[in-house]
Amino acid sequence: LDLYVEALGFGLVSMSVIAIAAVGFTMQFGITNMINLAYGEVMISSAYVAYYINRAGISIWIGMVAAAVSGAVFSFLLNRFVYAPFQRKGTNLIGMVIVSLAVSLMIANLLLPIVGYYAVSYQNVTGDLIHIGPMILTVNQIAIIAVAVLVMLVIHGLLTYTRLGKAMRATAANPTLARNCGIPTQRVIDAVWLITGALCGMAGTIAAINSDSFAIANGASFLITVLAAAVLGGAGQPYGAMIGAVLIGIITELSAATWSPQYKEVVAFGILVLVMVLRPQGLLAKRGALAAAG
Amino acid sequence: MNTFYATTLLVYAGVDIIACLSLNLVFGVSGIVNFSFIVFQAVGAYTAAVLSMPPQSTPGYDWEFYVGGFNLPFPIPWVGGAIAGGLLAIPVGFVVLRKLRSDYQAIALLVMSVIANTVITNADKFLNGAAGLALVPKPLSVQVDPNTDAYDYLYVGITVVCVAIVLVIAHRIVSSPYGRSLRAMRERELAAMSIGKNPVAMKMTVFIVGGVIAGLSGAVLVGFISTWAPSVWLYPETIILFAAIIVGGRGNNIGAILGAILVPVGFEEVTRLIPGTIGPPGLIPALQWVAIGLLIIGFLWFRPDGVVPESRRVFDGGPAREVQ
């Protein structure tokens, strides 16, 4: 039983990581109608920003903030100079997916000569052990969970109580109508890319903290887990992505504990296939894109 | 330029043309974004390999771990590889093609490609894991000595025959009423449904045909290079073929052939001439991938129809009007 409790502890950590990433991904999709397959690569490039700051002897948590900023700027520029022009040109959904995959390939291979092929890891990130009942977590793992809970609350507050959040939901529901009501959809979309990019950068850093080491090749596996959580919850739905992250996090860690950690992504993929066969619209789809919770 | 280089280039060109014709049927003509194309090629290659290899206990092969090992003579492994590609298309199509939106299909297939590679890499007793299969017997090597120029020419000849067969099939499909229905479905699925076409059945059929051809391309390739490992079928390989179709021109076979010659063959060969000593190790291959990405984005932006755009088919007997 201890094995399962321990796995549950890891599950809490990995669901926190996935939740931050998946909420960002799904908001990009829900509001800007863009399946951004370069998301995993933006995550990994932000993780490297944090790595270089951390290597200079600065705390990884400051590195994480820098990674969030770099993720935000990167995503914003990506949309401004690549995705948005193609969307304005009337490129169809399939074309956009191909564009984003090409972008993903380019980011990964532009980074490779800069950061090298070898896996790297952050310094001084293990921290002390803390016992919570039978669960053993490190201080940093608890910090990750706290950060994730905080981010989820901020996103919830943003979408529910602020003008910007309401404008985002309106843009997601019907961009033309939103524009006619005087919502500056262009600026809303810019804000979405900044916010989701920041989430992406944070997620990349804490995913890297959570794994012992990381390399460019991890971008693809990040993307798979994020896709699985987002699709499971219903693509385009932040609350769905949170639920998806909880389920994927727990299930993959339990499978890693009982079966083999090599097959974590395979399990995530299995869930993805099941969802696509049984309920392709995802768990929360009936609420409509970006509907308020409750 | 020596014989070996020339024949290698020709066989690679043949394989890429077969692959592009297959991808063109599925993606260009029918609009299914098959991001796991390379998995179908890999299945064909693995199947052809284990069908032609002797059982694992044979001396000289006992250091590899693989299932099967049937030691079958030449045409059977290739046919087997093609059939395996088609068989794989059935469950994949069942999951992906029935209910999902086109962009969901694309991500599902992309994820499948990554996962399939992970599974085969980690399952080291199944197809020898990350090390992959080696010493795959060359077809007809009993009859002709594979270390001669004559054998290389023979292989080129067999490849050309395969390309010709595939081209005839692809041409017949594209120009048939079925091909017309596929294009109608690609352009507007709802409209195609309204005149009684069943898009799921049509997509499944073309997906299976595409899988068969992709499997054949893998079989031809593995017979020539004699090895097959997970590192040669990572998902970016599919992107090269997509680049080829986009550059050549979606939806027509001439464009697919041209794309295969321009991108996987021409582009990769030209960059191979750049000395690898420039910059840090791995710089040139990395920049090659960047260039493939730029090629896709550039063509989608400036010339989305490719070098040879699909010809607009207009019914002569219809009322004269400007088709937008």
Coordinates of N, CA, C and O in Angstrom, one line a residue, chain B residues 170-244:
Chain B
A170 N -2.1 4.6 -58.1 CA -2.4 6.0 -57.6 C -3.1 6.8 -58.7 O -4.1 7.5 -58.4
H171 N -2.7 6.6 -59.9 CA -3.3 7.4 -61.0 C -4.7 6.9 -61.2 O -5.6 7.7 -61.4
R172 N -4.9 5.6 -61.2 CA -6.3 5.1 -61.4 C -7.2 5.6 -60.3 O -8.4 6.0 -60.5
I173 N -6.7 5.7 -59.0 CA -7.6 6.1 -57.9 C -7.9 7.6 -58.1 O -9.0 8.0 -58.0
V174 N -6.8 8.4 -58.4 CA -7.0 9.8 -58.5 C -8.0 10.2 -59.6 O -8.9 11.1 -59.4
S175 N -7.9 9.5 -60.7 CA -8.8 9.8 -61.9 C -10.1 9.1 -61.9 O -10.9 9.3 -62.8
S176 N -10.4 8.3 -60.9 CA -11.6 7.5 -60.9 C -12.7 8.3 -60.3 O -12.5 9.3 -59.6
P177 N -14.0 7.8 -60.4 CA -15.1 8.5 -59.7 C -14.8 8.5 -58.2 O -15.2 9.5 -57.5
Y178 N -14.2 7.4 -57.7 CA -13.9 7.4 -56.3 C -12.9 8.5 -55.9 O -13.1 9.2 -54.9
G179 N -11.9 8.8 -56.7 CA -11.0 9.9 -56.5 C -11.8 11.2 -56.5 O -11.5 12.1 -55.7
R180 N -12.7 11.3 -57.4 CA -13.5 12.6 -57.5 C -14.3 12.7 -56.1 O -14.4 13.8 -55.6
S181 N -14.9 11.6 -55.7 CA -15.6 11.7 -54.4 C -14.7 12.1 -53.3 O -15.1 12.9 -52.4
L182 N -13.4 11.6 -53.3 CA -12.5 11.9 -52.2 C -12.2 13.4 -52.3 O -12.2 14.1 -51.2
R183 N -12.0 14.0 -53.5 CA -11.7 15.4 -53.5 C -12.9 16.2 -53.1 O -12.8 17.2 -52.4
A184 N -14.1 15.7 -53.4 CA -15.3 16.4 -53.0 C -15.4 16.5 -51.5 O -15.7 17.5 -50.9
M185 N -15.0 15.3 -50.9 CA -15.1 15.2 -49.4 C -14.0 16.1 -48.8 O -14.3 16.8 -47.8
R186 N -12.8 16.2 -49.4 CA -11.8 17.0 -48.9 C -12.2 18.5 -48.9 O -12.0 19.2 -48.0
E187 N -12.9 18.9 -50.0 CA -13.3 20.3 -50.1 C -14.4 20.7 -49.2 O -14.4 21.7 -48.6
R188 N -15.5 19.8 -49.2 CA -16.6 20.1 -48.3 C -17.3 18.8 -47.9 O -18.0 18.3 -48.7
E189 N -17.0 18.3 -46.7 CA -17.5 17.0 -46.3 C -19.0 17.0 -46.3 O -19.6 16.0 -46.7
L190 N -19.6 18.0 -45.8 CA -21.0 18.1 -45.6 C -21.7 18.0 -47.0 O -22.7 17.2 -47.2
A191 N -21.2 18.7 -48.0 CA -21.7 18.7 -49.3 C -21.6 17.3 -49.9 O -22.5 16.8 -50.6
A192 N -20.4 16.6 -49.7 CA -20.3 15.3 -50.2 C -21.3 14.3 -49.6 O -21.8 13.4 -50.2
M193 N -21.5 14.5 -48.3 CA -22.5 13.6 -47.6 C -23.9 13.9 -48.2 O -24.7 12.9 -48.3
S194 N -24.2 15.1 -48.5 CA -25.5 15.4 -49.0 C -25.9 14.8 -50.3 O -27.0 14.6 -50.6
I195 N -24.8 14.4 -51.1 CA -25.1 13.7 -52.3 C -24.9 12.2 -52.1 O -24.6 11.5 -53.1
G196 N -24.9 11.7 -50.9 CA -25.0 10.3 -50.6 C -23.6 9.6 -50.5 O -23.5 8.4 -50.5
K197 N -22.6 10.4 -50.3 CA -21.3 9.8 -50.1 C -21.1 9.6 -48.6 O -21.4 10.4 -47.8
N198 N -20.4 8.4 -48.3 CA -20.2 8.1 -46.9 C -18.7 8.5 -46.6 O -17.8 7.7 -46.9
P199 N -18.5 9.6 -45.9 CA -17.1 10.0 -45.8 C -16.2 9.1 -44.9 O -15.0 8.9 -45.2
V200 N -16.8 8.5 -43.9 CA -16.0 7.6 -43.1 C -15.5 6.4 -43.9 O -14.4 6.0 -43.8
A201 N -16.4 5.8 -44.7 CA -16.1 4.6 -45.5 C -15.0 5.0 -46.5 O -14.0 4.3 -46.7
M202 N -15.2 6.2 -47.1 CA -14.2 6.6 -48.1 C -12.9 6.9 -47.5 O -11.8 6.5 -48.0
K203 N -12.9 7.5 -46.3 CA -11.6 7.8 -45.6 C -10.9 6.5 -45.2 O -9.7 6.3 -45.4
M204 N -11.7 5.5 -44.7 CA -11.1 4.3 -44.3 C -10.4 3.6 -45.5 O -9.3 3.1 -45.4
T205 N -11.2 3.6 -46.6 CA -10.6 2.9 -47.8 C -9.3 3.5 -48.2 O -8.3 2.8 -48.4
V206 N -9.3 4.8 -48.3 CA -8.1 5.4 -48.8 C -6.9 5.3 -47.8 O -5.8 5.2 -48.1
F207 N -7.3 5.3 -46.5 CA -6.3 5.2 -45.4 C -5.6 3.8 -45.5 O -4.4 3.7 -45.4
I208 N -6.5 2.8 -45.8 CA -5.9 1.4 -45.9 C -5.0 1.3 -47.2 O -3.9 0.8 -47.1
V209 N -5.5 1.8 -48.3 CA -4.7 1.8 -49.5 C -3.4 2.5 -49.3 O -2.3 2.0 -49.6
G210 N -3.5 3.7 -48.6 CA -2.2 4.4 -48.3 C -1.3 3.6 -47.4 O -0.1 3.6 -47.6
G211 N -1.9 2.9 -46.4 CA -1.1 2.1 -45.5 C -0.4 1.0 -46.3 O 0.8 0.7 -46.0
V212 N -1.1 0.4 -47.2 CA -0.5 -0.7 -48.0 C 0.7 -0.2 -48.8 O 1.8 -0.8 -48.8
I213 N 0.5 1.0 -49.4 CA 1.6 1.5 -50.2 C 2.8 2.0 -49.3 O 4.0 1.7 -49.6
A214 N 2.5 2.5 -48.2 CA 3.5 3.0 -47.2 C 4.3 1.7 -46.8 O 5.5 1.8 -46.7
G215 N 3.6 0.6 -46.4 CA 4.2 -0.6 -46.0 C 5.2 -1.1 -47.1 O 6.3 -1.5 -46.8
L216 N 4.8 -1.0 -48.3 CA 5.6 -1.4 -49.4 C 6.9 -0.6 -49.5 O 8.0 -1.1 -49.6
S217 N 6.7 0.7 -49.3 CA 7.9 1.6 -49.3 C 8.9 1.2 -48.3 O 10.1 1.2 -48.5
G218 N 8.4 0.9 -47.1 CA 9.3 0.4 -46.0 C 10.0 -0.9 -46.4 O 11.2 -1.0 -46.1
A219 N 9.3 -1.8 -47.0 CA 9.8 -3.1 -47.4 C 11.0 -2.9 -48.4 O 12.0 -3.5 -48.3
V220 N 10.7 -2.0 -49.4 CA 11.7 -1.8 -50.4 C 13.0 -1.2 -49.7 O 14.1 -1.6 -50.0
L221 N 12.8 -0.2 -48.8 CA 13.9 0.4 -48.2 C 14.7 -0.6 -47.3 O 16.0 -0.6 -47.4
V222 N 14.0 -1.4 -46.5 CA 14.8 -2.2 -45.6 C 15.5 -3.3 -46.3 O 16.6 -3.7 -45.9
G223 N 15.0 -3.7 -47.5 CA 15.7 -4.7 -48.3 C 17.0 -4.2 -48.8 O 18.0 -4.9 -49.0
F224 N 17.0 -2.9 -49.0 CA 18.3 -2.3 -49.6 C 19.3 -2.0 -48.5 O 20.5 -2.3 -48.6
I225 N 18.8 -1.4 -47.4 CA 19.8 -0.9 -46.4 C 20.1 -2.0 -45.3 O 21.0 -1.9 -44.5
S226 N 19.2 -3.1 -45.3 CA 19.5 -4.3 -44.4 C 19.4 -4.0 -43.0 O 19.7 -4.9 -42.2
T227 N 19.1 -2.8 -42.5 CA 18.9 -2.5 -41.1 C 17.6 -1.7 -40.9 O 17.2 -1.0 -41.8
W228 N 17.1 -1.8 -39.7 CA 15.9 -1.0 -39.4 C 15.8 -0.7 -37.9 O 15.8 -1.7 -37.2
A229 N 15.8 0.5 -37.5 CA 15.9 0.8 -36.1 C 14.9 2.0 -35.8 O 14.6 2.8 -36.7
P230 N 14.5 2.1 -34.5 CA 13.6 3.2 -34.2 C 14.1 4.6 -34.6 O 13.4 5.5 -34.9
S231 N 15.4 4.8 -34.6 CA 16.0 6.1 -34.9 C 15.7 6.5 -36.3 O 15.9 7.7 -36.6
V232 N 15.4 5.6 -37.2 CA 15.2 6.1 -38.6 C 13.7 6.4 -38.9 O 13.4 6.8 -40.0
W233 N 12.9 6.1 -37.9 CA 11.4 6.5 -38.2 C 10.9 7.3 -37.0 O 9.8 7.1 -36.6
L234 N 11.6 8.3 -36.6 CA 11.1 9.3 -35.7 C 10.1 10.2 -36.4 O 10.2 10.3 -37.6
Y235 N 9.2 10.8 -35.6 CA 8.1 11.5 -36.3 C 8.6 12.7 -37.2 O 7.9 12.9 -38.2
P236 N 9.7 13.3 -37.0 CA 10.1 14.4 -38.0 C 10.2 13.9 -39.4 O 10.1 14.6 -40.4
E237 N 10.5 12.5 -39.6 CA 10.7 12.0 -40.9 C 9.4 12.2 -41.7 O 9.4 12.4 -42.9
T238 N 8.2 12.1 -41.0 CA 7.0 12.3 -41.7 C 6.9 13.8 -42.2 O 6.3 14.0 -43.3
I239 N 7.5 14.7 -41.4 CA 7.3 16.1 -41.8 C 8.1 16.4 -43.1 O 7.7 17.2 -43.9
I240 N 9.2 15.6 -43.3 CA 9.9 15.8 -44.6 C 9.0 15.4 -45.7 O 8.9 16.1 -46.7
L241 N 8.2 14.3 -45.6 CA 7.4 13.9 -46.7 C 6.2 14.9 -46.8 O 5.8 15.2 -48.0
F242 N 5.7 15.5 -45.7 CA 4.7 16.5 -45.8 C 5.3 17.7 -46.6 O 4.6 18.3 -47.5
A243 N 6.5 18.1 -46.3 CA 7.2 19.2 -47.0 C 7.2 18.8 -48.5 O 6.9 19.7 -49.3
A244 N 7.5 17.6 -48.8 CA 7.6 17.2 -50.2 C 6.3 17.4 -50.9 O 6.2 17.9 -52.0

